[in-house]
Amino acid sequence: MNVLGIESSCDETGVAIVHTETGLRAHALHSQIRMHQEYGGVVPELASRDHIRRMLPLIQQCLDEATLTMQEIDYVAYTAGPGLAGALLVGGSVANALAWSLQKPVIPIHHLEGHLLSPLMSEPTPDFPFVALLVSGGHTQLMRVGGVNDYELLGETLDDAAGEAFDKTAKLLGLPYPGGPALAALAEKGRPDAIQLPRPMLHSKDLDFSFSGLKTAVLTRLRAAEADGKLTEQYRADCAAATEQAIVDVLIAKTIAATQQTGVERLVIAGGVGANKKLRQQLKLAASKKGLSVYYPPIELCTDNGAMIAYAAAMRLKHGLVDADTADYGFSVRARWPLDELTTAVA
Ligand code: KG4
Ligand code: ZN
Protein backbone atom coordinates (compact mmCIF):
# COMPACT_ATOMS: atom_id res chain seq x y z
CA MET A 1 0.00 0.00 0.00
CA ASN A 2 1.34 3.46 -0.93
CA VAL A 3 0.73 6.21 1.62
CA LEU A 4 1.12 9.84 0.59
CA GLY A 5 2.04 12.03 3.58
CA ILE A 6 1.56 15.79 3.78
CA GLU A 7 3.09 18.01 6.47
CA SER A 8 2.24 21.72 6.75
CA SER A 9 2.03 22.47 10.47
CA CYS A 10 4.60 25.27 10.55
CA ASP A 11 7.22 26.58 8.13
CA GLU A 12 8.10 23.45 6.16
CA THR A 13 6.02 22.03 3.34
CA GLY A 14 6.79 18.32 3.39
CA VAL A 15 5.49 15.58 1.13
CA ALA A 16 6.52 11.91 1.02
CA ILE A 17 5.40 8.50 -0.14
CA VAL A 18 5.88 5.53 2.17
CA HIS A 19 5.06 1.94 1.23
CA THR A 20 3.62 -0.05 4.12
CA GLU A 21 6.02 -2.95 3.47
CA THR A 22 9.10 -1.46 1.81
CA GLY A 23 9.29 1.93 3.55
CA LEU A 24 10.21 5.37 2.21
CA ARG A 25 9.86 5.67 -1.58
CA ALA A 26 10.13 9.44 -2.08
CA HIS A 27 10.42 12.56 0.01
CA ALA A 28 10.38 16.25 -0.95
CA LEU A 29 10.60 19.32 1.21
CA HIS A 30 10.42 23.06 0.90
CA SER A 31 11.66 25.10 3.82
CA GLN A 32 10.20 28.59 4.22
CA ILE A 33 13.08 29.69 6.46
CA ARG A 34 14.42 32.31 4.01
CA MET A 35 10.99 33.89 3.61
CA HIS A 36 10.46 34.24 7.37
CA GLN A 37 14.06 35.27 8.15
CA GLU A 38 13.33 38.87 7.20
CA TYR A 39 10.78 39.03 10.03
CA GLY A 40 12.86 37.21 12.68
CA GLY A 41 10.30 34.40 13.06
CA VAL A 42 7.43 32.57 11.39
CA VAL A 43 4.65 34.82 10.04
CA PRO A 44 1.60 32.51 10.07
CA GLU A 45 -0.28 34.11 7.15
CA LEU A 46 2.80 34.02 4.91
CA ALA A 47 3.34 30.38 5.93
CA SER A 48 -0.19 29.39 4.86
CA ARG A 49 0.11 31.14 1.51
CA ASP A 50 3.45 29.57 0.77
CA HIS A 51 2.16 26.07 1.63
CA ILE A 52 -0.55 26.62 -1.01
CA ARG A 53 2.09 27.56 -3.60
CA ARG A 54 4.41 24.65 -2.86
CA MET A 55 2.12 21.72 -2.14
CA LEU A 56 1.08 20.46 -5.59
CA PRO A 57 4.55 20.74 -7.23
CA LEU A 58 6.04 18.82 -4.27
CA ILE A 59 3.41 16.08 -4.60
CA GLN A 60 4.22 15.79 -8.30
CA GLN A 61 7.96 15.68 -7.48
CA CYS A 62 7.37 12.75 -5.11
CA LEU A 63 5.23 10.85 -7.60
CA ASP A 64 7.95 11.30 -10.24
CA GLU A 65 10.68 10.19 -7.82
CA ALA A 66 8.72 7.08 -6.85
CA THR A 67 7.64 6.51 -10.48
CA LEU A 68 4.04 6.29 -9.42
CA THR A 69 0.86 7.81 -10.77
CA MET A 70 -1.65 9.55 -8.53
CA GLN A 71 -4.02 6.59 -8.99
CA GLU A 72 -1.45 4.30 -7.37
CA ILE A 73 -1.70 6.19 -4.07
CA ASP A 74 -3.80 4.08 -1.67
CA TYR A 75 -4.05 6.45 1.33
CA VAL A 76 -3.54 10.16 1.88
CA ALA A 77 -2.21 11.16 5.31
CA TYR A 78 -1.81 14.70 6.62
CA THR A 79 -0.82 16.52 9.80
CA ALA A 80 -4.07 17.45 11.58
CA GLY A 81 -2.34 19.18 14.52
CA PRO A 82 -0.83 20.61 16.59
CA GLY A 83 0.53 23.61 14.71
CA LEU A 84 -0.49 26.87 13.06
CA ALA A 85 -4.22 26.63 12.29
CA GLY A 86 -4.04 28.27 8.84
CA ALA A 87 -1.01 26.25 7.79
CA LEU A 88 -2.64 23.00 8.96
CA LEU A 89 -5.80 23.85 7.01
CA VAL A 90 -3.80 24.00 3.76
CA GLY A 91 -2.44 20.45 4.20
CA GLY A 92 -5.84 19.20 5.39
CA SER A 93 -7.66 20.73 2.42
CA VAL A 94 -5.21 19.38 -0.15
CA ALA A 95 -5.20 15.91 1.45
CA ASN A 96 -8.98 15.64 1.65
CA ALA A 97 -9.62 17.07 -1.81
CA LEU A 98 -7.05 14.73 -3.31
CA ALA A 99 -8.40 11.70 -1.46
CA TRP A 100 -11.95 12.59 -2.46
CA SER A 101 -10.98 12.90 -6.12
CA LEU A 102 -9.23 9.52 -5.95
CA GLN A 103 -11.94 8.01 -3.72
CA LYS A 104 -9.21 6.84 -1.33
CA PRO A 105 -9.24 7.11 2.48
CA VAL A 106 -7.59 9.96 4.38
CA ILE A 107 -5.60 9.52 7.59
CA PRO A 108 -5.21 12.51 9.96
CA ILE A 109 -1.94 12.32 11.89
CA HIS A 110 -0.70 13.94 15.10
CA HIS A 111 2.49 15.86 14.31
CA LEU A 112 4.28 14.65 17.46
CA GLU A 113 3.44 11.01 16.71
CA GLY A 114 5.25 11.61 13.42
CA HIS A 115 8.35 12.84 15.27
CA LEU A 116 8.10 10.03 17.88
CA LEU A 117 8.02 7.20 15.34
CA SER A 118 10.55 8.76 12.92
CA PRO A 119 13.60 6.96 14.46
CA LEU A 120 11.98 3.70 13.29
CA MET A 121 12.85 4.82 9.76
CA SER A 122 16.60 4.51 10.37
CA GLU A 123 18.85 1.50 10.97
CA PRO A 124 19.27 0.07 13.57
CA THR A 125 15.63 0.30 14.57
CA PRO A 126 14.74 0.56 18.26
CA ASP A 127 12.39 -2.06 19.71
CA PHE A 128 9.47 -1.01 21.93
CA PRO A 129 9.34 0.17 24.65
CA PHE A 130 11.59 3.21 24.46
CA VAL A 131 11.88 6.56 26.17
CA ALA A 132 11.58 9.42 23.70
CA LEU A 133 12.94 12.90 24.14
CA LEU A 134 10.88 15.08 21.85
CA VAL A 135 12.61 18.40 21.39
CA SER A 136 11.28 20.84 18.81
CA GLY A 137 10.53 24.54 18.45
CA GLY A 138 7.14 24.08 20.09
CA HIS A 139 7.59 21.04 22.34
CA THR A 140 9.91 19.56 24.93
CA GLN A 141 8.53 16.30 26.24
CA LEU A 142 9.72 13.02 27.64
CA MET A 143 7.46 10.14 26.67
CA ARG A 144 7.38 6.42 27.30
CA VAL A 145 6.50 4.77 24.01
CA GLY A 146 5.16 1.26 24.61
CA GLY A 147 4.14 0.75 20.96
CA VAL A 148 2.21 2.48 18.22
CA ASN A 149 -0.59 4.51 19.88
CA ASP A 150 0.80 3.77 23.36
CA TYR A 151 2.28 7.06 24.53
CA GLU A 152 2.72 8.04 28.17
CA LEU A 153 3.80 11.57 29.03
CA LEU A 154 6.57 11.49 31.66
CA GLY A 155 7.45 15.17 31.77
CA GLU A 156 7.40 18.35 29.72
CA THR A 157 8.40 21.98 29.70
CA LEU A 158 6.46 24.31 31.91
CA ASP A 159 7.22 27.31 29.69
CA ASP A 160 9.52 27.66 26.65
CA ALA A 161 10.43 24.64 24.55
CA ALA A 162 14.13 23.79 24.12
CA GLY A 163 14.05 24.94 20.48
CA GLU A 164 12.37 28.16 21.57
CA ALA A 165 15.15 28.71 24.12
CA PHE A 166 17.72 28.28 21.33
CA ASP A 167 15.74 30.60 19.03
CA LYS A 168 15.11 33.36 21.60
CA THR A 169 18.69 33.40 22.90
CA ALA A 170 19.98 33.45 19.34
CA LYS A 171 17.83 36.51 18.70
CA LEU A 172 19.40 38.25 21.72
CA LEU A 173 22.79 37.47 20.20
CA GLY A 174 21.72 39.07 16.92
CA LEU A 175 21.63 35.75 15.03
CA PRO A 176 19.19 35.02 12.22
CA TYR A 177 16.09 32.84 12.49
CA PRO A 178 15.95 29.87 13.09
CA GLY A 179 18.28 30.40 15.99
CA GLY A 180 19.13 26.79 16.86
CA PRO A 181 21.56 25.96 14.05
CA ALA A 182 22.96 29.55 14.05
CA LEU A 183 23.60 29.48 17.79
CA ALA A 184 25.20 26.04 17.56
CA ALA A 185 27.53 27.32 14.82
CA LEU A 186 28.58 30.38 16.88
CA ALA A 187 29.00 28.16 19.96
CA GLU A 188 31.77 26.26 18.19
CA LYS A 189 33.97 29.36 18.57
CA GLY A 190 33.11 29.83 22.26
CA ARG A 191 33.97 28.30 25.63
CA PRO A 192 30.95 26.82 27.42
CA ASP A 193 32.43 27.41 30.89
CA ALA A 194 33.49 31.02 30.31
CA ILE A 195 30.08 32.27 31.44
CA GLN A 196 28.03 30.71 34.22
CA LEU A 197 24.37 30.16 33.34
CA PRO A 198 21.64 28.46 35.39
CA ARG A 199 20.50 24.86 34.74
CA PRO A 200 16.77 25.39 35.35
CA MET A 201 15.01 22.58 37.28
CA LEU A 202 18.07 20.32 37.08
CA HIS A 203 17.46 19.09 40.63
CA SER A 204 13.66 19.26 40.62
CA LYS A 205 13.27 15.45 41.07
CA ASP A 206 10.47 15.37 38.46
CA LEU A 207 10.90 15.09 34.68
CA ASP A 208 9.67 18.59 33.84
CA PHE A 209 11.70 21.36 32.25
CA SER A 210 11.75 25.15 32.33
CA PHE A 211 13.76 27.18 29.86
CA SER A 212 12.30 30.69 30.00
CA GLY A 213 14.72 31.86 32.74
CA LEU A 214 17.70 31.03 30.56
CA LYS A 215 17.11 33.78 28.01
CA THR A 216 16.63 36.30 30.85
CA ALA A 217 19.97 35.20 32.34
CA VAL A 218 21.65 35.62 28.95
CA LEU A 219 20.04 39.04 28.48
CA THR A 220 21.35 40.16 31.88
CA ARG A 221 24.89 38.96 31.04
CA LEU A 222 24.82 40.66 27.62
CA ARG A 223 23.62 43.97 29.08
CA ALA A 224 26.29 43.90 31.77
CA ALA A 225 28.99 43.08 29.22
CA GLU A 226 27.80 45.92 27.00
CA ALA A 227 27.85 48.40 29.91
CA ASP A 228 31.41 47.30 30.73
CA GLY A 229 32.52 47.56 27.10
CA LYS A 230 33.21 43.78 27.03
CA LEU A 231 30.65 42.74 24.43
CA THR A 232 33.20 41.37 21.97
CA GLU A 233 32.70 38.74 19.28
CA GLN A 234 34.41 36.25 21.62
CA TYR A 235 32.00 37.12 24.44
CA ARG A 236 29.03 36.48 22.13
CA ALA A 237 30.52 33.12 21.13
CA ASP A 238 31.10 32.24 24.80
CA CYS A 239 27.49 33.16 25.54
CA ALA A 240 26.28 30.90 22.71
CA ALA A 241 28.45 28.01 23.94
CA ALA A 242 27.28 28.48 27.54
CA THR A 243 23.61 28.57 26.48
CA GLU A 244 23.93 25.46 24.34
CA GLN A 245 25.70 23.64 27.18
CA ALA A 246 23.07 24.67 29.76
CA ILE A 247 20.22 23.39 27.54
CA VAL A 248 22.08 20.18 26.69
CA ASP A 249 22.96 19.50 30.36
CA VAL A 250 19.33 19.73 31.48
CA LEU A 251 18.02 17.67 28.55
CA ILE A 252 20.56 14.91 29.20
CA ALA A 253 20.05 14.78 32.97
CA LYS A 254 16.26 14.54 32.68
CA THR A 255 16.40 12.01 29.85
CA ILE A 256 18.73 9.70 31.78
CA ALA A 257 16.47 10.11 34.84
CA ALA A 258 13.47 9.12 32.69
CA THR A 259 15.14 5.84 31.71
CA GLN A 260 15.93 5.13 35.35
CA GLN A 261 12.38 5.92 36.43
CA THR A 262 10.80 3.69 33.78
CA GLY A 263 13.46 0.97 33.70
CA VAL A 264 13.56 1.31 29.89
CA GLU A 265 16.99 0.90 28.29
CA ARG A 266 16.35 2.34 24.86
CA LEU A 267 16.36 6.05 24.13
CA VAL A 268 15.05 7.89 21.12
CA ILE A 269 15.69 11.54 20.29
CA ALA A 270 13.27 13.26 17.93
CA GLY A 271 12.37 16.79 16.82
CA GLY A 272 14.40 19.65 15.36
CA VAL A 273 16.73 20.11 18.36
CA GLY A 274 17.69 16.44 17.89
CA ALA A 275 19.86 17.72 15.03
CA ASN A 276 22.10 19.47 17.58
CA LYS A 277 25.55 17.86 17.43
CA LYS A 278 26.53 18.62 21.01
CA LEU A 279 23.31 17.06 22.31
CA ARG A 280 23.95 13.98 20.17
CA GLN A 281 27.59 13.56 21.21
CA GLN A 282 27.12 14.19 24.91
CA LEU A 283 23.96 12.11 25.20
CA LYS A 284 25.68 9.22 23.47
CA LEU A 285 28.46 9.42 26.04
CA ALA A 286 26.12 9.72 29.05
CA ALA A 287 23.95 6.88 27.77
CA SER A 288 26.83 4.51 27.13
CA LYS A 289 28.02 5.04 30.71
CA LYS A 290 24.60 3.79 31.85
CA GLY A 291 24.45 0.95 29.32
CA LEU A 292 21.64 2.58 27.34
CA SER A 293 21.27 2.56 23.56
CA VAL A 294 20.36 5.78 21.75
CA TYR A 295 18.49 5.99 18.43
CA TYR A 296 17.90 8.97 16.14
CA PRO A 297 15.90 9.57 13.00
CA PRO A 298 18.05 10.13 9.90
CA ILE A 299 19.40 13.68 10.45
CA GLU A 300 17.46 15.17 7.51
CA LEU A 301 14.24 13.80 9.07
CA CYS A 302 14.85 15.41 12.50
CA THR A 303 13.14 18.65 11.52
CA ASP A 304 9.60 18.72 10.10
CA ASN A 305 9.01 16.60 7.01
CA GLY A 306 6.36 14.63 5.15
CA ALA A 307 8.10 11.27 5.55
CA MET A 308 7.36 11.05 9.26
CA ILE A 309 3.67 11.77 8.61
CA ALA A 310 3.40 9.12 5.87
CA TYR A 311 5.35 6.70 8.06
CA ALA A 312 3.14 7.26 11.14
CA ALA A 313 0.09 6.64 8.94
CA ALA A 314 1.67 3.44 7.58
CA MET A 315 2.32 2.26 11.15
CA ARG A 316 -1.27 3.02 12.17
CA LEU A 317 -2.50 1.06 9.15
CA LYS A 318 -0.29 -1.90 10.02
CA HIS A 319 -1.61 -1.93 13.57
CA GLY A 320 -5.26 -1.76 12.52
CA LEU A 321 -5.66 1.76 13.91
CA VAL A 322 -7.21 3.30 10.81
CA ASP A 323 -10.92 3.10 10.28
CA ALA A 324 -10.92 3.71 6.53
CA ASP A 325 -14.66 3.26 6.06
CA THR A 326 -15.59 6.36 8.01
CA ALA A 327 -13.72 8.78 5.73
CA ASP A 328 -16.26 11.38 4.59
CA TYR A 329 -13.72 14.03 3.60
CA GLY A 330 -15.04 16.49 6.15
CA PHE A 331 -12.17 17.51 8.42
CA SER A 332 -10.96 19.81 11.14
CA VAL A 333 -7.51 20.64 12.43
CA ARG A 334 -6.33 21.16 16.03
CA ALA A 335 -3.84 23.94 16.65
CA ARG A 336 -3.45 22.60 20.21
CA TRP A 337 -3.60 18.85 20.69
CA PRO A 338 -1.94 17.07 23.64
CA LEU A 339 -0.48 13.76 22.45
CA ASP A 340 -2.04 11.85 25.35
CA GLU A 341 -5.47 12.77 23.94
CA LEU A 342 -4.65 10.67 20.89
CA THR A 343 -7.02 7.73 20.58
CA THR A 344 -7.73 5.14 17.91
CA ALA A 345 -10.10 7.53 16.19
CA VAL A 346 -7.79 10.45 15.48
CA ALA A 347 -10.26 12.66 13.63
O1 KG4 B 1 10.80 19.90 14.80
P1 KG4 B 1 11.05 21.23 14.19
O2 KG4 B 1 11.58 21.28 12.78
O3 KG4 B 1 9.78 22.12 14.16
C1 KG4 B 1 8.84 22.14 15.20
O4 KG4 B 1 7.93 21.26 15.18
O5 KG4 B 1 9.01 23.02 16.06
O6 KG4 B 1 12.06 21.99 15.18
C2 KG4 B 1 12.51 23.31 14.93
C3 KG4 B 1 13.39 23.75 16.08
C4 KG4 B 1 13.78 25.22 16.03
O7 KG4 B 1 13.57 25.80 17.29
C5 KG4 B 1 15.27 25.17 15.66
O8 KG4 B 1 15.99 26.29 16.14
C6 KG4 B 1 15.69 23.90 16.33
O9 KG4 B 1 14.62 22.99 16.10
N1 KG4 B 1 16.94 23.34 15.75
C7 KG4 B 1 18.10 23.27 16.43
C8 KG4 B 1 19.06 22.74 15.52
N2 KG4 B 1 18.44 22.51 14.33
C9 KG4 B 1 17.14 22.89 14.49
N3 KG4 B 1 18.41 23.58 17.70
C10 KG4 B 1 19.68 23.39 18.10
N4 KG4 B 1 20.65 22.92 17.30
C11 KG4 B 1 20.40 22.57 16.02
N5 KG4 B 1 21.38 22.09 15.24
ZN1 ZN C 1 7.99 19.35 14.48
XYZ file of C-alpha atoms and ligand atoms in Angstrom:
374
model
C 0.000 0.000 0.000
C 1.339 3.458 -0.927
C 0.731 6.214 1.620
C 1.125 9.842 0.586
C 2.041 12.026 3.581
C 1.560 15.786 3.781
C 3.089 18.011 6.473
C 2.240 21.719 6.748
C 2.032 22.472 10.471
C 4.598 25.273 10.549
C 7.223 26.576 8.128
C 8.102 23.454 6.162
C 6.018 22.032 3.337
C 6.792 18.322 3.391
C 5.490 15.576 1.131
C 6.518 11.910 1.016
C 5.401 8.495 -0.144
C 5.877 5.528 2.172
C 5.063 1.939 1.230
C 3.618 -0.051 4.124
C 6.017 -2.951 3.467
C 9.098 -1.460 1.810
C 9.288 1.932 3.550
C 10.215 5.365 2.210
C 9.864 5.669 -1.584
C 10.132 9.436 -2.081
C 10.421 12.560 0.008
C 10.376 16.254 -0.949
C 10.604 19.317 1.215
C 10.422 23.057 0.899
C 11.664 25.102 3.824
C 10.204 28.594 4.220
C 13.083 29.686 6.458
C 14.416 32.312 4.013
C 10.995 33.886 3.606
C 10.463 34.236 7.373
C 14.059 35.272 8.150
C 13.331 38.865 7.201
C 10.777 39.026 10.034
C 12.855 37.208 12.677
C 10.298 34.399 13.060
C 7.429 32.567 11.391
C 4.655 34.823 10.038
C 1.597 32.509 10.070
C -0.283 34.112 7.151
C 2.797 34.017 4.913
C 3.343 30.383 5.932
C -0.189 29.386 4.864
C 0.105 31.137 1.514
C 3.455 29.567 0.767
C 2.158 26.070 1.635
C -0.546 26.617 -1.012
C 2.091 27.562 -3.597
C 4.411 24.648 -2.857
C 2.119 21.718 -2.142
C 1.078 20.458 -5.591
C 4.549 20.745 -7.227
C 6.043 18.818 -4.265
C 3.406 16.081 -4.598
C 4.223 15.786 -8.296
C 7.956 15.678 -7.485
C 7.371 12.753 -5.106
C 5.229 10.849 -7.597
C 7.948 11.296 -10.239
C 10.682 10.190 -7.824
C 8.721 7.084 -6.845
C 7.644 6.505 -10.481
C 4.038 6.287 -9.419
C 0.856 7.813 -10.773
C -1.646 9.553 -8.531
C -4.024 6.589 -8.994
C -1.446 4.298 -7.374
C -1.704 6.188 -4.069
C -3.800 4.078 -1.666
C -4.046 6.450 1.327
C -3.541 10.159 1.877
C -2.209 11.163 5.308
C -1.813 14.701 6.624
C -0.824 16.525 9.804
C -4.068 17.446 11.580
C -2.339 19.179 14.519
C -0.829 20.614 16.588
C 0.534 23.608 14.707
C -0.493 26.871 13.061
C -4.221 26.629 12.290
C -4.041 28.273 8.844
C -1.015 26.248 7.791
C -2.643 22.999 8.961
C -5.801 23.847 7.006
C -3.802 23.999 3.763
C -2.444 20.453 4.196
C -5.836 19.204 5.395
C -7.664 20.725 2.416
C -5.214 19.382 -0.153
C -5.203 15.911 1.447
C -8.979 15.645 1.654
C -9.621 17.074 -1.806
C -7.049 14.727 -3.313
C -8.397 11.698 -1.460
C -11.951 12.591 -2.459
C -10.983 12.905 -6.125
C -9.226 9.519 -5.952
C -11.940 8.014 -3.719
C -9.214 6.844 -1.334
C -9.238 7.106 2.480
C -7.589 9.964 4.380
C -5.599 9.519 7.588
C -5.211 12.513 9.961
C -1.937 12.320 11.887
C -0.705 13.936 15.103
C 2.491 15.862 14.312
C 4.278 14.650 17.457
C 3.438 11.014 16.713
C 5.249 11.608 13.418
C 8.346 12.836 15.268
C 8.101 10.029 17.876
C 8.021 7.205 15.341
C 10.553 8.758 12.921
C 13.595 6.964 14.464
C 11.980 3.705 13.291
C 12.849 4.822 9.758
C 16.600 4.514 10.365
C 18.848 1.503 10.973
C 19.272 0.072 13.568
C 15.627 0.304 14.566
C 14.739 0.564 18.263
C 12.387 -2.059 19.714
C 9.466 -1.006 21.927
C 9.335 0.169 24.648
C 11.592 3.206 24.463
C 11.882 6.560 26.174
C 11.580 9.416 23.696
C 12.938 12.903 24.145
C 10.883 15.076 21.846
C 12.609 18.402 21.394
C 11.285 20.839 18.809
C 10.532 24.535 18.450
C 7.143 24.075 20.090
C 7.594 21.041 22.342
C 9.909 19.564 24.929
C 8.530 16.304 26.244
C 9.718 13.016 27.637
C 7.456 10.136 26.671
C 7.377 6.418 27.297
C 6.504 4.770 24.011
C 5.160 1.258 24.606
C 4.136 0.754 20.965
C 2.205 2.482 18.220
C -0.593 4.506 19.884
C 0.805 3.765 23.359
C 2.281 7.061 24.532
C 2.724 8.036 28.165
C 3.802 11.570 29.030
C 6.568 11.485 31.655
C 7.453 15.167 31.772
C 7.397 18.347 29.719
C 8.402 21.977 29.696
C 6.459 24.313 31.915
C 7.223 27.310 29.688
C 9.518 27.660 26.652
C 10.432 24.643 24.545
C 14.132 23.792 24.125
C 14.052 24.938 20.476
C 12.365 28.156 21.573
C 15.154 28.706 24.118
C 17.717 28.278 21.328
C 15.745 30.600 19.033
C 15.110 33.359 21.605
C 18.693 33.399 22.904
C 19.976 33.451 19.335
C 17.831 36.515 18.699
C 19.399 38.251 21.723
C 22.791 37.467 20.204
C 21.715 39.069 16.918
C 21.629 35.755 15.033
C 19.194 35.024 12.216
C 16.095 32.836 12.486
C 15.951 29.874 13.088
C 18.282 30.397 15.986
C 19.126 26.788 16.860
C 21.563 25.962 14.050
C 22.963 29.552 14.051
C 23.602 29.482 17.795
C 25.199 26.038 17.557
C 27.534 27.323 14.825
C 28.579 30.382 16.876
C 29.001 28.161 19.962
C 31.772 26.260 18.190
C 33.973 29.355 18.569
C 33.112 29.826 22.260
C 33.974 28.300 25.632
C 30.954 26.821 27.424
C 32.432 27.406 30.886
C 33.494 31.020 30.308
C 30.078 32.265 31.436
C 28.025 30.708 34.223
C 24.372 30.161 33.342
C 21.638 28.461 35.389
C 20.504 24.856 34.745
C 16.771 25.392 35.351
C 15.014 22.576 37.283
C 18.066 20.324 37.079
C 17.464 19.089 40.626
C 13.655 19.258 40.615
C 13.268 15.448 41.069
C 10.473 15.370 38.456
C 10.902 15.094 34.677
C 9.667 18.588 33.839
C 11.701 21.362 32.249
C 11.747 25.145 32.334
C 13.764 27.184 29.862
C 12.304 30.693 30.005
C 14.719 31.862 32.738
C 17.697 31.027 30.564
C 17.107 33.778 28.010
C 16.632 36.299 30.850
C 19.969 35.197 32.340
C 21.649 35.615 28.951
C 20.043 39.038 28.477
C 21.350 40.159 31.879
C 24.895 38.957 31.042
C 24.819 40.663 27.623
C 23.619 43.975 29.084
C 26.291 43.899 31.771
C 28.994 43.075 29.219
C 27.802 45.921 26.995
C 27.845 48.395 29.910
C 31.410 47.301 30.734
C 32.520 47.563 27.100
C 33.212 43.785 27.032
C 30.654 42.741 24.433
C 33.195 41.367 21.974
C 32.700 38.738 19.284
C 34.408 36.249 21.618
C 31.999 37.115 24.444
C 29.030 36.475 22.134
C 30.520 33.121 21.128
C 31.099 32.241 24.796
C 27.485 33.161 25.540
C 26.280 30.904 22.708
C 28.448 28.006 23.943
C 27.285 28.478 27.545
C 23.614 28.571 26.479
C 23.932 25.463 24.343
C 25.703 23.638 27.178
C 23.068 24.667 29.756
C 20.216 23.395 27.545
C 22.079 20.185 26.692
C 22.964 19.503 30.360
C 19.330 19.726 31.482
C 18.019 17.673 28.546
C 20.561 14.909 29.195
C 20.054 14.777 32.968
C 16.262 14.535 32.685
C 16.402 12.014 29.850
C 18.726 9.704 31.781
C 16.469 10.113 34.841
C 13.469 9.116 32.693
C 15.137 5.843 31.714
C 15.925 5.126 35.353
C 12.375 5.922 36.433
C 10.796 3.691 33.780
C 13.456 0.974 33.701
C 13.555 1.312 29.894
C 16.989 0.898 28.288
C 16.348 2.340 24.864
C 16.356 6.052 24.129
C 15.051 7.893 21.117
C 15.694 11.544 20.287
C 13.272 13.257 17.934
C 12.374 16.788 16.818
C 14.401 19.649 15.357
C 16.729 20.115 18.357
C 17.691 16.443 17.893
C 19.859 17.722 15.026
C 22.104 19.469 17.578
C 25.551 17.857 17.434
C 26.527 18.625 21.010
C 23.313 17.060 22.308
C 23.952 13.976 20.166
C 27.593 13.563 21.210
C 27.118 14.185 24.913
C 23.962 12.106 25.198
C 25.683 9.215 23.470
C 28.465 9.418 26.042
C 26.123 9.720 29.054
C 23.948 6.877 27.766
C 26.834 4.510 27.129
C 28.023 5.037 30.708
C 24.596 3.795 31.847
C 24.454 0.949 29.323
C 21.638 2.582 27.344
C 21.275 2.560 23.556
C 20.356 5.779 21.746
C 18.492 5.987 18.427
C 17.895 8.972 16.139
C 15.900 9.573 12.996
C 18.047 10.130 9.904
C 19.403 13.684 10.447
C 17.464 15.173 7.512
C 14.243 13.801 9.071
C 14.849 15.413 12.505
C 13.138 18.650 11.522
C 9.603 18.717 10.102
C 9.013 16.598 7.009
C 6.355 14.633 5.149
C 8.101 11.269 5.546
C 7.357 11.052 9.265
C 3.670 11.766 8.606
C 3.395 9.124 5.867
C 5.348 6.702 8.058
C 3.143 7.262 11.142
C 0.092 6.640 8.941
C 1.668 3.444 7.579
C 2.318 2.257 11.145
C -1.267 3.015 12.174
C -2.496 1.064 9.145
C -0.289 -1.904 10.023
C -1.614 -1.933 13.573
C -5.258 -1.757 12.519
C -5.659 1.760 13.909
C -7.207 3.302 10.808
C -10.921 3.097 10.280
C -10.921 3.709 6.526
C -14.664 3.264 6.056
C -15.585 6.362 8.009
C -13.718 8.785 5.733
C -16.262 11.375 4.594
C -13.720 14.028 3.603
C -15.038 16.485 6.153
C -12.173 17.508 8.419
C -10.964 19.807 11.138
C -7.511 20.643 12.435
C -6.334 21.161 16.030
C -3.836 23.940 16.646
C -3.447 22.604 20.206
C -3.601 18.855 20.687
C -1.939 17.068 23.635
C -0.483 13.765 22.454
C -2.036 11.847 25.346
C -5.469 12.771 23.941
C -4.648 10.666 20.894
C -7.020 7.732 20.583
C -7.733 5.142 17.913
C -10.100 7.533 16.186
C -7.786 10.447 15.481
C -10.258 12.664 13.631
O 10.796 19.902 14.805
P 11.052 21.232 14.190
O 11.581 21.285 12.782
O 9.780 22.124 14.156
C 8.837 22.142 15.197
O 7.934 21.258 15.176
O 9.007 23.021 16.056
O 12.060 21.994 15.180
C 12.508 23.307 14.931
C 13.390 23.746 16.080
C 13.777 25.220 16.027
O 13.571 25.800 17.290
C 15.266 25.173 15.659
O 15.985 26.285 16.142
C 15.694 23.896 16.329
O 14.621 22.993 16.104
N 16.939 23.343 15.754
C 18.100 23.268 16.432
C 19.059 22.742 15.521
N 18.443 22.513 14.326
C 17.143 22.889 14.493
N 18.407 23.582 17.704
C 19.675 23.391 18.104
N 20.649 22.917 17.303
C 20.404 22.568 16.018
N 21.375 22.092 15.239
Zn 7.989 19.347 14.479
